[in-house]
mmCIF file of C-alpha atoms in Angstrom:
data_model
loop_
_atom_site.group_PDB
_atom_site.id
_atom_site.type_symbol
_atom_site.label_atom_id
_atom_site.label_comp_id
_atom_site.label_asym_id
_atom_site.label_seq_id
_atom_site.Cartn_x
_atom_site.Cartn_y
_atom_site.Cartn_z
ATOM 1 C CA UNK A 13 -80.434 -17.384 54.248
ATOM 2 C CA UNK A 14 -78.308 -14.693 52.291
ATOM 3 C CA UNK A 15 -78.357 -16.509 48.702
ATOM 4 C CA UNK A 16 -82.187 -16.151 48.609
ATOM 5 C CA UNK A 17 -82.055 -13.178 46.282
ATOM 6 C CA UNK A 18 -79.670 -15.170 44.035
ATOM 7 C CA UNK A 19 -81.971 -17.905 43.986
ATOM 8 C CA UNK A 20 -84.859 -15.403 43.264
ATOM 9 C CA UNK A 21 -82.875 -14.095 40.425
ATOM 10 C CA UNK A 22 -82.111 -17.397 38.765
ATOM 11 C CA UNK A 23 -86.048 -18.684 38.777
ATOM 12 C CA UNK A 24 -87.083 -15.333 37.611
ATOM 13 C CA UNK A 25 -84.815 -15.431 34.790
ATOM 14 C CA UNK A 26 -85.444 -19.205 34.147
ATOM 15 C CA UNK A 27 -89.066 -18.133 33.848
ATOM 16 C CA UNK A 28 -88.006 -15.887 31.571
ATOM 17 C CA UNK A 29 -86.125 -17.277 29.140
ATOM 18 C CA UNK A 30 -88.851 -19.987 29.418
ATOM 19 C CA UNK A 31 -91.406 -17.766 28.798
ATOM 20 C CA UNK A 32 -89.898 -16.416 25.680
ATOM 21 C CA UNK A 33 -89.281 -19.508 24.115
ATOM 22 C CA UNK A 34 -92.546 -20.922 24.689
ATOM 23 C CA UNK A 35 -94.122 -17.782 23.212
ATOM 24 C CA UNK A 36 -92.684 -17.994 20.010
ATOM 25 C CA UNK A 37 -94.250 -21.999 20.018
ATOM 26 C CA UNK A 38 -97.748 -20.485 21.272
ATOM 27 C CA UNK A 39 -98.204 -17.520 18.871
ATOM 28 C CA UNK A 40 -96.094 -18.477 15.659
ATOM 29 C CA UNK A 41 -98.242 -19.199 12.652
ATOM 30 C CA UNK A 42 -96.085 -22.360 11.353
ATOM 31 C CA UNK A 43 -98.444 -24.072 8.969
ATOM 32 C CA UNK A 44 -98.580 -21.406 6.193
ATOM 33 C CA UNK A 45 -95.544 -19.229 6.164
ATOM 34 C CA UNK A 46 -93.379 -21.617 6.855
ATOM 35 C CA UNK A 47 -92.479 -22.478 3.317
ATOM 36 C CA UNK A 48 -89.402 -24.522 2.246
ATOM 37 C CA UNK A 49 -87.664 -21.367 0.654
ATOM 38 C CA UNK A 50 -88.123 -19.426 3.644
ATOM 39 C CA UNK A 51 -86.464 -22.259 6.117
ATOM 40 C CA UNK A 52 -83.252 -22.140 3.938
ATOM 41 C CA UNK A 53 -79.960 -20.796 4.989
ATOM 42 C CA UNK A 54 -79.169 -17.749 2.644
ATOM 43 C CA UNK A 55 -76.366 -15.332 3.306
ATOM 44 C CA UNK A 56 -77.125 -11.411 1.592
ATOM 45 C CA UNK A 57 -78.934 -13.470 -0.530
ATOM 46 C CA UNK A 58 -76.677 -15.893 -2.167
ATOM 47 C CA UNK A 59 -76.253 -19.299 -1.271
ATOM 48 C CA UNK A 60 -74.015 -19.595 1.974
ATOM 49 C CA UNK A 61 -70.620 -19.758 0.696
ATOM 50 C CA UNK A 62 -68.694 -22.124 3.322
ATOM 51 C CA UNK A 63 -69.129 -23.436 6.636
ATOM 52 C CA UNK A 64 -69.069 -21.236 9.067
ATOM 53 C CA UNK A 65 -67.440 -22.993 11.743
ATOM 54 C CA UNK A 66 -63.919 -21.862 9.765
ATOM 55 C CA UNK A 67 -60.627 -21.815 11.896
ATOM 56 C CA UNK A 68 -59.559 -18.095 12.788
ATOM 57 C CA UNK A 69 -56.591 -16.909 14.023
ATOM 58 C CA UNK A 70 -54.976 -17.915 17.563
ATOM 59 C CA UNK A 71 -54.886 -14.289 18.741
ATOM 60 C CA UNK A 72 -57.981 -14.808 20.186
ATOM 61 C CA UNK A 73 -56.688 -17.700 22.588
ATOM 62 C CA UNK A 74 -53.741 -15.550 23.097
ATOM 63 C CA UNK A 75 -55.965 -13.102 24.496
ATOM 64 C CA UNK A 76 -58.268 -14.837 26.840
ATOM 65 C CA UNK A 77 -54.952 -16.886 28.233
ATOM 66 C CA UNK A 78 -53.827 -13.485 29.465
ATOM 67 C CA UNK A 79 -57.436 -12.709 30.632
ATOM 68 C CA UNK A 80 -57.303 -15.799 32.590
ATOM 69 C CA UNK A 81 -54.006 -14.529 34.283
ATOM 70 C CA UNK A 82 -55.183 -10.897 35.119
ATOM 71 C CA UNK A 83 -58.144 -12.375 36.638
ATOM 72 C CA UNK A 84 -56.685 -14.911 38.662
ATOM 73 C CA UNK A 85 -54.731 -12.079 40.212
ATOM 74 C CA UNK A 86 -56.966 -9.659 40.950
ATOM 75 C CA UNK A 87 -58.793 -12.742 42.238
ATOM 76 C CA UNK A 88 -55.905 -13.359 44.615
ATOM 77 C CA UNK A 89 -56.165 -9.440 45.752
ATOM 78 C CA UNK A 90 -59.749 -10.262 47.318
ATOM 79 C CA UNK A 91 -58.803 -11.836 50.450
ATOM 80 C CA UNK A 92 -55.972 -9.830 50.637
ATOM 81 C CA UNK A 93 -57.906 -6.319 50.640
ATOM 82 C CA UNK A 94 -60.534 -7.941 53.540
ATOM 83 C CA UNK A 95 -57.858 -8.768 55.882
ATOM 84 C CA UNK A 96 -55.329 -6.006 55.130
ATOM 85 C CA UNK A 97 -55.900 -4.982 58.701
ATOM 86 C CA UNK A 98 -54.741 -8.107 60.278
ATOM 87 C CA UNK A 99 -52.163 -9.449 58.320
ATOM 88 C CA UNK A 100 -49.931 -6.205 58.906
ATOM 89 C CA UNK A 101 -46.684 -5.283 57.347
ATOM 90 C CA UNK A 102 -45.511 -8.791 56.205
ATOM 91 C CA UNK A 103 -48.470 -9.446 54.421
ATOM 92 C CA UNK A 104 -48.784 -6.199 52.533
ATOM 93 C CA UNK A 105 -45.098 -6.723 51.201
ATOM 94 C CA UNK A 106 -45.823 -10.112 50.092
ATOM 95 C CA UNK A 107 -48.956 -8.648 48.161
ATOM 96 C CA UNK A 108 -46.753 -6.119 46.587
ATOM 97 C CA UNK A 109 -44.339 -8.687 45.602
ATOM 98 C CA UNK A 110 -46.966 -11.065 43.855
ATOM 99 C CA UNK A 111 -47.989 -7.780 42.046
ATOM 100 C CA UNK A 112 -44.325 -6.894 40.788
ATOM 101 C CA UNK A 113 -43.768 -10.139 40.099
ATOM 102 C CA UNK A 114 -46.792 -10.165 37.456
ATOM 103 C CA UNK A 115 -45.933 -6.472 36.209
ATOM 104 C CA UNK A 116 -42.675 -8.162 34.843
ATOM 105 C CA UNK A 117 -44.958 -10.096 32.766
ATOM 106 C CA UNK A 118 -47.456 -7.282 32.174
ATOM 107 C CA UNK A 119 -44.516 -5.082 30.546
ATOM 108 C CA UNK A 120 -42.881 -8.384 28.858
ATOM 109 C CA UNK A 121 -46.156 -8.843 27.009
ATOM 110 C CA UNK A 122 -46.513 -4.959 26.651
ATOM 111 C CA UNK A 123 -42.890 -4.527 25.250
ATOM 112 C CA UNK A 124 -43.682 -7.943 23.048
ATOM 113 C CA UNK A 125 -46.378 -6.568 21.353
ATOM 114 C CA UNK A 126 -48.809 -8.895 22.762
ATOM 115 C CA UNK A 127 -51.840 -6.352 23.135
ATOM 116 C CA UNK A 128 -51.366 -4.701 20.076
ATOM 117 C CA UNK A 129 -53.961 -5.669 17.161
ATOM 118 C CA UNK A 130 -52.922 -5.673 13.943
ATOM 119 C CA UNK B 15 -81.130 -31.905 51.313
ATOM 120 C CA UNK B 16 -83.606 -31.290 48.344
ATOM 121 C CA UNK B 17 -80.717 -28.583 46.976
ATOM 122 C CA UNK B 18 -78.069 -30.838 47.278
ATOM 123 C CA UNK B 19 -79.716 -33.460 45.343
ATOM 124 C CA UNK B 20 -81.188 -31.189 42.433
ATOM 125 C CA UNK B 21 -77.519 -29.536 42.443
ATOM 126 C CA UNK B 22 -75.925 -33.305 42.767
ATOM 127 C CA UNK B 23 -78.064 -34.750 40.005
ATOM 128 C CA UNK B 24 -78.297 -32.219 37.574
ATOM 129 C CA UNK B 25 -74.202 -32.096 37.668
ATOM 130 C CA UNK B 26 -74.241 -35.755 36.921
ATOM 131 C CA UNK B 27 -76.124 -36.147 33.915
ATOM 132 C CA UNK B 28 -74.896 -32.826 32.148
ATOM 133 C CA UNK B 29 -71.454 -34.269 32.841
ATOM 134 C CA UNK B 30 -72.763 -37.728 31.263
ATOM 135 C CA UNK B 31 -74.299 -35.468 28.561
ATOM 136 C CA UNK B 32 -70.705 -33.723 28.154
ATOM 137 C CA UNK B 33 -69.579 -36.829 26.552
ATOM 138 C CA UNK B 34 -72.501 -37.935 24.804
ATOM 139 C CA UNK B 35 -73.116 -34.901 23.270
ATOM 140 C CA UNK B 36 -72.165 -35.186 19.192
ATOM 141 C CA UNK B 37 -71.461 -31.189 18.831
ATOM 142 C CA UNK B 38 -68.441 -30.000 20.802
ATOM 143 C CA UNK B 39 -70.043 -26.784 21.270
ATOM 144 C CA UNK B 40 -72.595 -28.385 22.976
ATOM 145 C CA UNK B 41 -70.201 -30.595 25.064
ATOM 146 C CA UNK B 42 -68.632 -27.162 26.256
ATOM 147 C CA UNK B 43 -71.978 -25.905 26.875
ATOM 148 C CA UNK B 44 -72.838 -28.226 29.188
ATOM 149 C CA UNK B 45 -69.603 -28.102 30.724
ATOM 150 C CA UNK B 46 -70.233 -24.746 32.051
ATOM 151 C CA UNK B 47 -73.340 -26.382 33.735
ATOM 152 C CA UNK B 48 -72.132 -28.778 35.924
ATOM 153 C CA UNK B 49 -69.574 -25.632 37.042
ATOM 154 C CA UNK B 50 -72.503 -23.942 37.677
ATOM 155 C CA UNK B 51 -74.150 -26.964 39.525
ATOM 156 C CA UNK B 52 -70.935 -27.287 41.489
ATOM 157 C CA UNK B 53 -70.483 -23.775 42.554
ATOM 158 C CA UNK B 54 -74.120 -24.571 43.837
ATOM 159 C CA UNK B 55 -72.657 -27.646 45.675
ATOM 160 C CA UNK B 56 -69.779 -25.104 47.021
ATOM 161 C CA UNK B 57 -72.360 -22.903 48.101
ATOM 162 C CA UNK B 58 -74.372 -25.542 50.480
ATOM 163 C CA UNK B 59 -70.715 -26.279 52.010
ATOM 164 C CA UNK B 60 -70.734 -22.554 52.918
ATOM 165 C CA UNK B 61 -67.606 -21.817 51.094
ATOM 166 C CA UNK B 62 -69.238 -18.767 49.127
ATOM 167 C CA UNK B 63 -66.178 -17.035 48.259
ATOM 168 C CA UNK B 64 -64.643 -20.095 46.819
ATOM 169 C CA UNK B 65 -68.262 -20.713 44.445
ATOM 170 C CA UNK B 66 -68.125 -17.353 43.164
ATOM 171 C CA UNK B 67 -64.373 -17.758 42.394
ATOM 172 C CA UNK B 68 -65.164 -21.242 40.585
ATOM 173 C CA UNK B 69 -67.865 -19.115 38.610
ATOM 174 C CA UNK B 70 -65.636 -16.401 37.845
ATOM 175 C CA UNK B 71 -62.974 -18.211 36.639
ATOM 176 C CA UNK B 72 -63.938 -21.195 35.308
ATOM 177 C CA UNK B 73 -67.108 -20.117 33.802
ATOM 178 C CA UNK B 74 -65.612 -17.155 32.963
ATOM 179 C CA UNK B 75 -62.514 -18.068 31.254
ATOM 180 C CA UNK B 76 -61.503 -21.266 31.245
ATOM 181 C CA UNK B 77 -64.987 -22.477 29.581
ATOM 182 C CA UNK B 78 -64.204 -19.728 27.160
ATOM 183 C CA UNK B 79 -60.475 -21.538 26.453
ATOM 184 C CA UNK B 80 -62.585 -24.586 25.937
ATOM 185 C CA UNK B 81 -64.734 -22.746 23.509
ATOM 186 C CA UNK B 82 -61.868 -21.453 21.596
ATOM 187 C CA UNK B 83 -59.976 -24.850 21.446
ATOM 188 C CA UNK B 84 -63.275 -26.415 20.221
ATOM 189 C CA UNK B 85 -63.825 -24.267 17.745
ATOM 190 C CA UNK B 86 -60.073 -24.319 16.741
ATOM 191 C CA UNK B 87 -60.032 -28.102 15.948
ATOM 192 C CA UNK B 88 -62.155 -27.559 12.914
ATOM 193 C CA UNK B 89 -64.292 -30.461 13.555
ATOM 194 C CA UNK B 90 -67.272 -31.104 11.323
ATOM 195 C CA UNK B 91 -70.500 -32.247 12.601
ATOM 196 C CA UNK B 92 -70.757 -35.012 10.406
ATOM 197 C CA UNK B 93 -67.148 -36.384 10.795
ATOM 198 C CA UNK B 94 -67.958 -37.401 14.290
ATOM 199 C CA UNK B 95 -68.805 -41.066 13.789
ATOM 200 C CA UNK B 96 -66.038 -43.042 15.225
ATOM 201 C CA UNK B 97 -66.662 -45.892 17.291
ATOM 202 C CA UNK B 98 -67.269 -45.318 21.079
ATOM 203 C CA UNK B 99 -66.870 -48.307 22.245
ATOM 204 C CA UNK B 100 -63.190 -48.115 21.451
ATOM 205 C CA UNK B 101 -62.086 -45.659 24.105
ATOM 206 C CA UNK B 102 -63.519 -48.217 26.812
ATOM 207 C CA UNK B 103 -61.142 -50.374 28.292
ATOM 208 C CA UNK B 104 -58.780 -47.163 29.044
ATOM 209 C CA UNK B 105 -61.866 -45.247 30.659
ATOM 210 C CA UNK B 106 -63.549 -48.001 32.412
ATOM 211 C CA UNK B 107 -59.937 -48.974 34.120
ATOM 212 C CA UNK B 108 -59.815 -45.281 35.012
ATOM 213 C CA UNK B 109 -63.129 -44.995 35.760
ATOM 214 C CA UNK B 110 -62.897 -48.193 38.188
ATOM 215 C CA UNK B 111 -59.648 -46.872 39.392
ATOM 216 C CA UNK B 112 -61.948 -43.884 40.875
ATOM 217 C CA UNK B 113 -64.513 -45.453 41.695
ATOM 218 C CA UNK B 114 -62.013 -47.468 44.086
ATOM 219 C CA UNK B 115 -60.377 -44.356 45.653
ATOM 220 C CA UNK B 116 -63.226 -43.241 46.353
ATOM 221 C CA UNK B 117 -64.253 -45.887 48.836
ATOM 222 C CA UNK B 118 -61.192 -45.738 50.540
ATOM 223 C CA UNK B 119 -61.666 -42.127 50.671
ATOM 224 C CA UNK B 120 -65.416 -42.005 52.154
ATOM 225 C CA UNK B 121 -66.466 -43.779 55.303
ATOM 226 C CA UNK B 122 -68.525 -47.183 55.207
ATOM 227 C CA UNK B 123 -71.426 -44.941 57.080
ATOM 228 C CA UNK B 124 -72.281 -42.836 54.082
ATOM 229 C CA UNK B 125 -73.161 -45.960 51.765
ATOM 230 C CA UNK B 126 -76.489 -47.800 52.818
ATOM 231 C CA UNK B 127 -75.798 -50.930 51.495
ATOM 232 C CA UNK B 128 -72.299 -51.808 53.582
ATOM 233 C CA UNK B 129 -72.326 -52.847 56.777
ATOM 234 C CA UNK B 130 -71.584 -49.920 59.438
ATOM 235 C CA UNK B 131 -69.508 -49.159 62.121
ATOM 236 C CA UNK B 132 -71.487 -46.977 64.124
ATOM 237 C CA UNK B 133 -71.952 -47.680 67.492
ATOM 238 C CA UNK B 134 -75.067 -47.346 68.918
ATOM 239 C CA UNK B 135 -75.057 -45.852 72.279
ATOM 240 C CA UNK B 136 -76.665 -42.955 71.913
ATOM 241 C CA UNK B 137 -75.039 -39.635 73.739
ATOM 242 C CA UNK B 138 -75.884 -36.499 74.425
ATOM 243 C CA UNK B 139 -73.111 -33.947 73.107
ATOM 244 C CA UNK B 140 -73.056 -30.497 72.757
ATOM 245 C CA UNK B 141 -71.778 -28.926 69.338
ATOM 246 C CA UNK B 142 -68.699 -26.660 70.120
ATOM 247 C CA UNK B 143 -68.252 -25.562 66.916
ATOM 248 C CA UNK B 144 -71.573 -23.794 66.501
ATOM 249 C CA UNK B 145 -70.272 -21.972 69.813
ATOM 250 C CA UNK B 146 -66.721 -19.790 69.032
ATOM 251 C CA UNK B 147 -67.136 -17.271 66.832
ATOM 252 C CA UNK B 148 -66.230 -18.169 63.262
ATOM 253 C CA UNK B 149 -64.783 -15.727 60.580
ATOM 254 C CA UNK B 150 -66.257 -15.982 56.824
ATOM 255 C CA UNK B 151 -63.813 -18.026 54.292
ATOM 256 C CA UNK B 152 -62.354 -14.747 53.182
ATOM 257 C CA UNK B 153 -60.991 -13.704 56.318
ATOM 258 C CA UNK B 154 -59.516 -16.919 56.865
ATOM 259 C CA UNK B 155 -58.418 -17.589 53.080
ATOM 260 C CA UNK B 156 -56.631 -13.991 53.597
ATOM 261 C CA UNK B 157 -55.209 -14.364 57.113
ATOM 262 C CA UNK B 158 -53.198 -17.700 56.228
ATOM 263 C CA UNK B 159 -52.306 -17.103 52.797
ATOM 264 C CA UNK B 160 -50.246 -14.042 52.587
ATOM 265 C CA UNK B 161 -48.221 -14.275 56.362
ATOM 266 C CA UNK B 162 -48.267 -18.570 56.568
ATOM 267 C CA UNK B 163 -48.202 -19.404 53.082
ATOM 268 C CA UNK B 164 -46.201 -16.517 51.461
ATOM 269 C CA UNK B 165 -43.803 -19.009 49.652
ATOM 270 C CA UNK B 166 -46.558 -21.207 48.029
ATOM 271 C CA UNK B 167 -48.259 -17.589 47.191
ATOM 272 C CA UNK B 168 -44.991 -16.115 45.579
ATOM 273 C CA UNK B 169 -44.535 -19.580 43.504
ATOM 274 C CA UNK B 170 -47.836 -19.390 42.537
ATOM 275 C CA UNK B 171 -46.983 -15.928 40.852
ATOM 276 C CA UNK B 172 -44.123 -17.490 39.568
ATOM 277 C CA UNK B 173 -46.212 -19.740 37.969
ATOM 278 C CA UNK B 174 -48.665 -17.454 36.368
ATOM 279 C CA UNK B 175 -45.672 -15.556 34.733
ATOM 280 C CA UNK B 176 -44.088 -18.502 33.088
ATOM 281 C CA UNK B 177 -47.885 -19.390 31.843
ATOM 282 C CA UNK B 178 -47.895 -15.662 30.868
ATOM 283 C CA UNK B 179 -44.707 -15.923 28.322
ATOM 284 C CA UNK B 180 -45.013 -19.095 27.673
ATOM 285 C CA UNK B 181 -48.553 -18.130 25.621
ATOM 286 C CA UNK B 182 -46.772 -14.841 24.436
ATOM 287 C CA UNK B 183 -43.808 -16.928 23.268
ATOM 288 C CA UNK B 184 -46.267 -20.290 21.205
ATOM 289 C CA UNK B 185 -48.461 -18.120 19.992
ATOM 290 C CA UNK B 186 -46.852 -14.614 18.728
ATOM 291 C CA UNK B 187 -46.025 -14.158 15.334
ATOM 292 C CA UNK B 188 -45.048 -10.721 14.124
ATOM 293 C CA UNK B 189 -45.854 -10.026 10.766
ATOM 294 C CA UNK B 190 -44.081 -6.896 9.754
ATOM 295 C CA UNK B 191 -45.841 -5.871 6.485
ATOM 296 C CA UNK B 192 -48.845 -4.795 8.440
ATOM 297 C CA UNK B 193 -49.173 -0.458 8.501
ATOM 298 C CA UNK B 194 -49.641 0.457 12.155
ATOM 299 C CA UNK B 195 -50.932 3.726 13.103
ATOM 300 C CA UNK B 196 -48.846 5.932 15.583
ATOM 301 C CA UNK B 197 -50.816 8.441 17.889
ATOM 302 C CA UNK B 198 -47.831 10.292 18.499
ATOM 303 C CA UNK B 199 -46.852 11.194 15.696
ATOM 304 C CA UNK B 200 -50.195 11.505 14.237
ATOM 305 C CA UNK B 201 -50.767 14.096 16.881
ATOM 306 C CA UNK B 202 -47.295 15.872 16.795
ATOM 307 C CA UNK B 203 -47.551 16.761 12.766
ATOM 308 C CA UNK B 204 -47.529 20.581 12.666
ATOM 309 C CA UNK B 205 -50.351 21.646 10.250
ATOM 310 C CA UNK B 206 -48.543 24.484 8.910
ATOM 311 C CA UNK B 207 -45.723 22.358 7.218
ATOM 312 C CA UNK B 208 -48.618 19.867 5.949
ATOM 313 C CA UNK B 209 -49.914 22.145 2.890
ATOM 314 C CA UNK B 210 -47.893 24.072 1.586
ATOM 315 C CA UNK B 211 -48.168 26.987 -1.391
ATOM 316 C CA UNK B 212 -46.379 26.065 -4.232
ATOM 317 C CA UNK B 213 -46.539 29.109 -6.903
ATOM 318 C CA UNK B 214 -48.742 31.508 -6.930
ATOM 319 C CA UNK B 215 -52.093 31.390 -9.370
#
C-alpha cells in the first residue's frame, strides 16, 4: 500500500504531540508553584487591557479569498501538466485560456490596489 | 474495513461536536477534522488526487475563511446562551428530509435491518475490471476535462474571476491619507542634488 508512509507519519507525530503533552502532566511540580498570582493573565505586567478576541480589519479575508482563487488554479494546472502529452493541441489552448482568463483578474486586483498593504 | 470505520466514526462525532461545541474557534477546529477524516474516506475510495485536493483546499483555505469569519463576528464566550432547542423544528425537517434521500439514494442491501433483494443463486463471475489496465484519477481527471469538458472548465474560470472582483470590489476601501513608499523613486534620487553646500564656513 503506497499511503503507509503517510500513515507512519501521522502516528509518529500523534505520539508526539502526545508525548509532549503528557510530559508536561508527568514532570510539572503543580502543588507549590502554582500560586494564584502566578495563574493570572497579565500583559507586560499590567492587568490585560481588553479582550483579545477584538475585530481587525477585513484585509485579511480579502487576502485569503484571493489565496483561495490562486490555489484553486494552480490546482486545476495538476491534471493538466500529467496529461499534457495526450490531450494535444486543443487541450493546451484551453489551459492557456483558463490562465488568461484569471490574469485579467490578477492585473484587475494588481491595478486595484488589492495587494498593496498600507 | 477497520479504516473505514475509525475514519467513518471519528467524522461523525467531530461533526456532532462542530455544533455542540460553545467556542466557535473550536467549532472550526473540529471542522477541519472531519475534512481530514473525509479525505481519509477519499483515500480508501482510491481517489488520492481528489483527498489531497480536499486537504489542500479546504483545510487549507476555506477552514482558514471560516476562521476569519469566526473571529470577525465578535462573539463573546459568555454571550452564547441562547436556547438550542429553538433551531429544531427547521433542522430536524431538514435533517429528516436527508435522512429520506438518502434511502432512496442507497440500495435496501446495504441496511441490515430491511428486507433484501438479493437473490441467492450463487455464481461464479470473473471481475473484468481488475483485468484492463486502469489509469490513476489524474490521468483521467486531465484527459476529460480540458478536450470533453472545455466549456464547463472555461465557465469555471469565469467563475473564479467574478469571485475574484467581487471580493476586491465588497471589501476595498482606499484610504488616501496613508504615506506610501515608492521604490522608484526612492532609488532614482541622485545623491549629488540631495545635500547641497550652502555658503561657505
Amino acid at each position: 500500500m503506497e499511503f503507509a508512509p503517510i500513515c507512519v507519519y501521522l502516528v509518529i507525530s500523534l505520539l508526539l504531540s502526545l508525548i509532549l503533552i503528557g510530559v508536561s502532566f508527568l514532570f510539572a511540580s503543580s502543588s507549590n508553584s502554582a500560586y494564584p498570582e502566578k495563574l493570572s493573565a497579565y500583559e507586560c505586567g499590567f492587568d490585560p487591557f481588553d479582550d483579545a478576541r477584538s475585530r481587525f480589519d477585513i484585509r485579511f479575508y480579502l487576502v485569503s479569498i484571493l489565496f483561495i482563487i490562486f490555489d484553486l488554479e494552480v490546482t486545476f494546472s495538476f491534471p493538466w501538466a500529467v496529461s499534457l502529452n495526450k490531450i494535444g493541441l486543443f487541450g493546451f489552448w484551453s489551459m492557456i485560456v483558463f490562465l488568461l482568463i484569471l490574469t485579467i483578474g490578477f492585473l484587475y486586483e494588481w491595478k486595484k490596489g488589492a495587494l498593496d498593504w498600507e | 474495513m477497520i479504516l473505514f470505520s475509525v475514519f467513518s466514526s471519528i467524522a461523525l462525532v467531530s461533526s456532532v461536536m462542530v455544533i455542540r461545541a460553545k467556542n466557535p474557534v473550536h467549532s472550526v477546529l473540529f471542522f477541519i477534522l472531519v475534512f481530514f477524516n473525509t479525505s481519509g474516506l477519499l483515500v480508501l475510495l482510491g481517489l488520492d488526487f481528489f483527498a489531497m485536493i480536499f486537504l489542500v483546499v479546504y483545510v487549507g483555505a476555506i477552514a482558514v475563511l471560516f476562521l476569519f469569519v469566526v473571529m470577525m463576528l465578535n462573539i463573546k464566550i459568555a454571550e452564547i446562551h441562547e436556547n438550542v432547542l429553538r433551531y429544531l423544528p427547521v433542522g430536524g425537517i431538514i435533517g429528516v428530509i436527508f435522512l429520506l434521500e438518502i434511502f432512496f439514494i442507497v440500495d435496501n442491501d446495504y441496511i441490515p435491518i430491511l428486507p433484501t433483494k438479493l437473490s441467492t443463486t450463487y455464481l461464479t463471475y470473473t471481475v473484468y475490471a481488475e483485468k484492463i489496465q486502469s489509469w490513476t484519477n489524474l490521468e483521467t481527471l486531465g484527459n476529460l476535462l480540458y478536450t470533453t469538458y472545455f466549456v464547463l472548465f472555461l465557465v469555471s474560470s469565469l467563475i473564479l474571476l467574478v469571485a475574484m472582483i467581487g471580493a476586491i470590489v465588497l471589501t476595498m476601501h482606499k484610504t488616501t491619507q496613508v504615506k506610501r513608499q515608492d521604490v522608484f523613486r526612492q532609488n532614482a534620487i541622485d545623491f549629488k542634488n540631495t545635500i547641497k553646500k550652502i555658503r561657505d564656513i
